[in-house]
GROMACS .gro file of C-alpha atoms in nm:
model
  276
    1MET     CA    1  -0.187   2.239   5.550
    2THR     CA    2  -0.412   1.931   5.466
    3LEU     CA    3  -0.289   1.595   5.519
    4HIS     CA    4  -0.448   1.314   5.309
    5ARG     CA    5  -0.418   0.952   5.387
    6PRO     CA    6  -0.554   0.756   5.090
    7GLU     CA    7  -0.586   0.381   5.124
    8SER     CA    8  -0.603   0.286   4.740
    9LEU     CA    9  -0.360   0.376   4.460
   10ASP     CA   10  -0.643   0.521   4.259
   11ALA     CA   11  -0.748   0.745   4.540
   12ALA     CA   12  -0.359   0.857   4.585
   13LEU     CA   13  -0.339   0.924   4.209
   14ALA     CA   14  -0.666   1.134   4.211
   15LEU     CA   15  -0.539   1.336   4.494
   16LEU     CA   16  -0.195   1.382   4.336
   17ALA     CA   17  -0.373   1.512   4.018
   18GLN     CA   18  -0.524   1.791   4.223
   19GLY     CA   19  -0.189   1.899   4.345
   20GLY     CA   20   0.009   1.832   4.664
   21VAL     CA   21   0.336   1.670   4.781
   22LEU     CA   22   0.381   1.309   4.818
   23LEU     CA   23   0.482   1.184   5.176
   24ALA     CA   24   0.612   0.855   5.266
   25GLY     CA   25   0.870   0.835   5.548
   26GLY     CA   26   0.917   1.208   5.560
   27THR     CA   27   1.279   1.167   5.633
   28ASP     CA   28   1.374   1.383   5.319
   29VAL     CA   29   1.058   1.572   5.267
   30TYR     CA   30   1.053   1.762   5.608
   31PRO     CA   31   1.424   1.853   5.629
   32ALA     CA   32   1.398   1.998   5.250
   33LEU     CA   33   1.146   2.244   5.381
   34ARG     CA   34   1.402   2.412   5.603
   35ASP     CA   35   1.234   2.735   5.731
   36GLY     CA   36   0.991   2.747   5.440
   37ALA     CA   37   0.623   2.707   5.464
   38PRO     CA   38   0.469   2.357   5.430
   39PRO     CA   39   0.276   2.278   5.121
   40ALA     CA   40  -0.089   2.327   5.109
   41GLN     CA   41  -0.160   1.960   5.068
   42MET     CA   42   0.037   1.659   5.145
   43ILE     CA   43  -0.053   1.299   5.055
   44ASP     CA   44   0.069   1.029   5.281
   45VAL     CA   45   0.107   0.705   5.077
   46THR     CA   46   0.200   0.466   5.356
   47ARG     CA   47  -0.157   0.328   5.398
   48VAL     CA   48  -0.199   0.262   5.021
   49ASP     CA   49  -0.289  -0.102   4.989
   50GLY     CA   50  -0.001  -0.304   4.838
   51LEU     CA   51   0.246  -0.037   4.853
   52ARG     CA   52   0.449  -0.178   5.134
   53GLY     CA   53   0.606  -0.537   5.166
   54ILE     CA   54   0.831  -0.769   4.975
   55THR     CA   55   0.697  -1.040   4.754
   56ARG     CA   56   0.838  -1.298   4.492
   57ASN     CA   57   0.653  -1.417   4.198
   58ASP     CA   58   0.774  -1.603   3.875
   59GLY     CA   59   1.139  -1.510   3.955
   60LEU     CA   60   1.090  -1.151   4.009
   61TRP     CA   61   1.117  -0.984   4.355
   62ARG     CA   62   0.893  -0.690   4.420
   63ILE     CA   63   0.973  -0.438   4.694
   64GLY     CA   64   0.686  -0.196   4.739
   65GLY     CA   65   0.755   0.170   4.715
   66ALA     CA   66   0.666   0.234   5.087
   67THR     CA   67   0.874  -0.056   5.216
   68THR     CA   68   1.110   0.074   5.491
   69TRP     CA   69   1.478   0.009   5.522
   70THR     CA   70   1.409  -0.187   5.854
   71ASP     CA   71   1.156  -0.407   5.636
   72ILE     CA   72   1.461  -0.477   5.406
   73LEU     CA   73   1.684  -0.574   5.709
   74ARG     CA   74   1.430  -0.810   5.844
   75ALA     CA   75   1.323  -0.992   5.512
   76ASP     CA   76   1.437  -1.330   5.417
   77LEU     CA   77   1.623  -1.253   5.103
   78PRO     CA   78   1.868  -1.438   4.896
   79ALA     CA   79   2.256  -1.387   4.918
   80CYS     CA   80   2.258  -1.135   4.619
   81PHE     CA   81   2.069  -0.897   4.841
   82ASP     CA   82   2.330  -0.888   5.109
   83GLY     CA   83   2.468  -0.550   4.975
   84LEU     CA   84   2.126  -0.397   4.993
   85LYS     CA   85   2.082  -0.523   5.340
   86LEU     CA   86   2.428  -0.380   5.452
   87ALA     CA   87   2.341  -0.043   5.289
   88ALA     CA   88   2.015  -0.037   5.479
   89ARG     CA   89   2.209  -0.050   5.796
   90GLU     CA   90   2.396   0.276   5.682
   91VAL     CA   91   2.070   0.477   5.603
   92GLY     CA   92   2.080   0.728   5.887
   93SER     CA   93   2.003   0.608   6.237
   94VAL     CA   94   1.769   0.315   6.349
   95GLN     CA   95   1.476   0.571   6.366
   96ILE     CA   96   1.543   0.673   5.995
   97GLN     CA   97   1.559   0.330   5.902
   98ASN     CA   98   1.231   0.265   6.056
   99ALA     CA   99   1.055   0.539   5.872
  100GLY     CA  100   1.257   0.611   5.544
  101THR     CA  101   1.132   0.418   5.241
  102VAL     CA  102   1.321   0.255   4.939
  103ALA     CA  103   1.114   0.461   4.700
  104GLY     CA  104   1.198   0.792   4.886
  105ASN     CA  105   1.571   0.709   4.879
  106ILE     CA  106   1.569   0.692   4.496
  107CYS     CA  107   1.320   0.957   4.435
  108ASN     CA  108   1.543   1.206   4.653
  109ALA     CA  109   1.802   1.124   4.392
  110SER     CA  110   2.102   1.227   4.599
  111PRO     CA  111   2.450   1.126   4.446
  112ALA     CA  112   2.510   0.973   4.790
  113ALA     CA  113   2.202   0.790   4.850
  114ASP     CA  114   2.299   0.465   5.017
  115GLY     CA  115   2.035   0.238   4.841
  116VAL     CA  116   2.116   0.314   4.488
  117PRO     CA  117   2.440   0.136   4.434
  118PRO     CA  118   2.331  -0.206   4.560
  119LEU     CA  119   2.009  -0.165   4.362
  120LEU     CA  120   2.211  -0.092   4.057
  121THR     CA  121   2.408  -0.418   4.106
  122LEU     CA  122   2.074  -0.611   4.147
  123ASN     CA  123   1.951  -0.458   3.792
  124ALA     CA  124   1.646  -0.305   3.964
  125GLU     CA  125   1.352  -0.150   3.766
  126VAL     CA  126   1.128   0.106   3.888
  127GLU     CA  127   0.755   0.054   3.859
  128ILE     CA  128   0.569   0.386   3.818
  129ALA     CA  129   0.193   0.434   3.822
  130GLY     CA  130   0.016   0.742   3.675
  131ALA     CA  131  -0.319   0.819   3.521
  132SER     CA  132  -0.217   0.673   3.200
  133GLY     CA  133  -0.116   0.337   3.364
  134VAL     CA  134   0.184   0.165   3.491
  135ARG     CA  135   0.539   0.182   3.330
  136ARG     CA  136   0.884   0.034   3.400
  137VAL     CA  137   1.212   0.219   3.395
  138PRO     CA  138   1.553   0.073   3.474
  139LEU     CA  139   1.694   0.233   3.790
  140SER     CA  140   2.004   0.324   3.583
  141ASP     CA  141   1.761   0.548   3.353
  142PHE     CA  142   1.530   0.658   3.631
  143ILE     CA  143   1.784   0.890   3.819
  144THR     CA  144   1.896   1.154   3.562
  145GLY     CA  145   2.102   1.385   3.786
  146PRO     CA  146   2.146   1.524   4.119
  147ARG     CA  147   1.785   1.550   4.277
  148GLN     CA  148   1.652   1.467   3.923
  149THR     CA  149   1.437   1.167   3.808
  150ASP     CA  150   1.226   1.053   3.543
  151LEU     CA  151   0.910   1.075   3.751
  152ARG     CA  152   0.653   1.273   3.584
  153ALA     CA  153   0.382   1.497   3.723
  154GLY     CA  154   0.111   1.291   3.878
  155GLU     CA  155   0.308   0.974   3.906
  156ILE     CA  156   0.389   0.759   4.195
  157VAL     CA  157   0.667   0.515   4.233
  158THR     CA  158   0.488   0.188   4.340
  159ALA     CA  159   0.777  -0.058   4.356
  160LEU     CA  160   1.134  -0.179   4.276
  161LEU     CA  161   1.131  -0.484   4.079
  162ILE     CA  162   1.444  -0.717   4.092
  163PRO     CA  163   1.510  -1.033   3.901
  164ASP     CA  164   1.641  -1.361   4.064
  165ALA     CA  165   2.020  -1.365   4.047
  166ALA     CA  166   2.304  -1.587   4.172
  167GLY     CA  167   2.602  -1.460   4.371
  168ARG     CA  168   2.639  -1.274   4.696
  169GLY     CA  169   2.622  -0.904   4.754
  170ALA     CA  170   2.847  -0.671   4.961
  171PHE     CA  171   2.862  -0.299   5.039
  172GLN     CA  172   3.098  -0.077   5.186
  173LYS     CA  173   3.084   0.313   5.259
  174LEU     CA  174   3.377   0.548   5.314
  175GLY     CA  175   3.297   0.848   5.545
  176ALA     CA  176   3.457   1.086   5.800
  177ARG     CA  177   3.310   0.875   6.084
  178LYS     CA  178   3.154   0.528   6.132
  179TYR     CA  179   2.787   0.622   6.168
  180LEU     CA  180   2.532   0.893   6.062
  181VAL     CA  181   2.745   1.007   5.788
  182ILE     CA  182   2.717   1.119   5.417
  183SER     CA  183   2.953   0.916   5.197
  184ILE     CA  184   3.282   1.027   5.054
  185ALA     CA  185   3.239   0.716   4.838
  186MET     CA  186   3.042   0.399   4.860
  187VAL     CA  187   3.070   0.062   4.669
  188ALA     CA  188   2.818  -0.221   4.610
  189VAL     CA  189   2.891  -0.544   4.436
  190VAL     CA  190   2.744  -0.881   4.349
  191VAL     CA  191   2.991  -1.153   4.282
  192ASP     CA  192   2.910  -1.494   4.146
  193ALA     CA  193   3.217  -1.722   4.187
  194THR     CA  194   3.307  -2.079   4.126
  195GLY     CA  195   3.624  -2.244   4.272
  196GLY     CA  196   3.765  -1.910   4.402
  197ARG     CA  197   3.725  -1.735   4.071
  198ILE     CA  198   3.476  -1.480   3.955
  199ASP     CA  199   3.214  -1.596   3.698
  200ARG     CA  200   3.024  -1.268   3.696
  201ALA     CA  201   3.076  -0.943   3.889
  202ALA     CA  202   2.832  -0.643   3.924
  203VAL     CA  203   3.004  -0.330   4.047
  204ALA     CA  204   2.836   0.031   4.134
  205VAL     CA  205   2.982   0.327   4.284
  206GLY     CA  206   2.796   0.612   4.442
  207ALA     CA  207   2.896   0.964   4.566
  208CYS     CA  208   3.170   0.981   4.299
  209SER     CA  209   2.967   1.099   4.009
  210PRO     CA  210   2.638   1.305   3.972
  211VAL     CA  211   2.462   0.984   3.955
  212ALA     CA  212   2.560   0.636   4.104
  213ARG     CA  213   2.675   0.423   3.825
  214ARG     CA  214   2.770   0.071   3.723
  215LEU     CA  215   3.124   0.009   3.601
  216PRO     CA  216   3.106  -0.235   3.302
  217ALA     CA  217   3.459  -0.222   3.199
  218LEU     CA  218   3.580  -0.319   3.534
  219GLU     CA  219   3.321  -0.589   3.564
  220ALA     CA  220   3.444  -0.746   3.243
  221ALA     CA  221   3.799  -0.717   3.364
  222LEU     CA  222   3.701  -0.913   3.684
  223VAL     CA  223   3.590  -1.231   3.505
  224GLY     CA  224   3.820  -1.518   3.584
  225ALA     CA  225   3.988  -1.325   3.869
  226SER     CA  226   4.080  -1.470   4.206
  227ALA     CA  227   4.086  -1.289   4.533
  228ASN     CA  228   4.453  -1.227   4.502
  229ASP     CA  229   4.418  -1.071   4.158
  230LEU     CA  230   4.161  -0.804   4.297
  231PRO     CA  231   4.403  -0.527   4.407
  232SER     CA  232   4.595  -0.507   4.072
  233ILE     CA  233   4.281  -0.528   3.871
  234CYS     CA  234   4.111  -0.256   4.067
  235VAL     CA  235   4.436  -0.026   4.035
  236SER     CA  236   4.455  -0.081   3.662
  237ALA     CA  237   4.117  -0.113   3.509
  238PRO     CA  238   3.923   0.175   3.349
  239ILE     CA  239   3.694   0.332   3.603
  240ASP     CA  240   3.454   0.602   3.458
  241LEU     CA  241   3.371   0.840   3.743
  242SER     CA  242   3.353   1.211   3.765
  243PRO     CA  243   3.405   1.304   4.140
  244ILE     CA  244   3.388   1.654   4.272
  245ASP     CA  245   3.567   1.850   4.535
  246ASP     CA  246   3.343   1.923   4.840
  247VAL     CA  247   3.361   1.962   5.211
  248ARG     CA  248   3.387   1.579   5.264
  249ALA     CA  249   3.663   1.521   5.013
  250SER     CA  250   3.868   1.624   4.723
  251ALA     CA  251   3.800   1.479   4.374
  252ALA     CA  252   4.156   1.330   4.368
  253TYR     CA  253   4.104   1.167   4.696
  254ARG     CA  254   3.787   1.005   4.598
  255ARG     CA  255   3.938   0.876   4.258
  256GLU     CA  256   4.216   0.706   4.461
  257ALA     CA  257   4.027   0.585   4.751
  258VAL     CA  258   3.739   0.427   4.548
  259ARG     CA  259   3.969   0.183   4.389
  260THR     CA  260   4.079   0.045   4.730
  261LEU     CA  261   3.720   0.054   4.842
  262ILE     CA  262   3.607  -0.156   4.530
  263SER     CA  263   3.883  -0.416   4.588
  264ARG     CA  264   3.780  -0.443   4.964
  265THR     CA  265   3.415  -0.480   4.894
  266LEU     CA  266   3.483  -0.745   4.611
  267LEU     CA  267   3.690  -0.931   4.858
  268GLN     CA  268   3.411  -0.915   5.127
  269ALA     CA  269   3.172  -1.074   4.879
  270MET     CA  270   3.417  -1.343   4.778
  271GLU     CA  271   3.507  -1.435   5.146
  272ALA     CA  272   3.134  -1.444   5.234
  273SER     CA  273   3.061  -1.682   4.942
  274HIS     CA  274   3.353  -1.911   5.049
  275VAL     CA  275   3.230  -1.919   5.402
  276ALA     CA  276   2.874  -1.998   5.285
   0.00000   0.00000   0.00000
């Protein structure tokens, strides 16, 4: 196997055009090999100039594709990113957080990817570079199915783009144990509240459908709600999910448990907003 370590995006794209597998943190690429032979060429993009780091310009946050989950945790970000930071703490162990990248998490496209629900609540767009130039795709359209994305041959995810937003984020994950676990269900929210009532809510659920998704009907039902209203709204509001039975939980359990998890996560965000 030949390992390439380009330092510019143009060099990385040129190498990718010749074939090979992209490598960033390697936390998904290497386990996926199992007992198979490694690819003939791997392209390590962690040295590509401008691909790692978090910046803000003209009301738009840019999270470089090679930015790690530890970078997210250490960054000075507004309250709406709190859910993303909480999710960052759930991405494997500290060693995985030190190596695993934001772009790798979305490109792996697991239904249980911890980073996807909070990024959906932040209305993230995916910045993609290829031989024909740069394009932007809403994250909600980028992941098309389990392990499937809109990434085309010869393209690299260069960043996640997130607009400034009011409100406070929160994230909760349900699993069989506290740490190092694949989710039974997970919920991310961003809540903007005034006087103890919700002005705007963004709610996304992962591990309960082939692709993590926002819940617009529930979001609409939450407008004007107080903390005391949350349990009843989360029980009765339409929730468009399609969970499966697997070794972690049954579909029926997921349908029931996720409503409680949504209520708890919303309350977490509202309580944090009140304290702040």
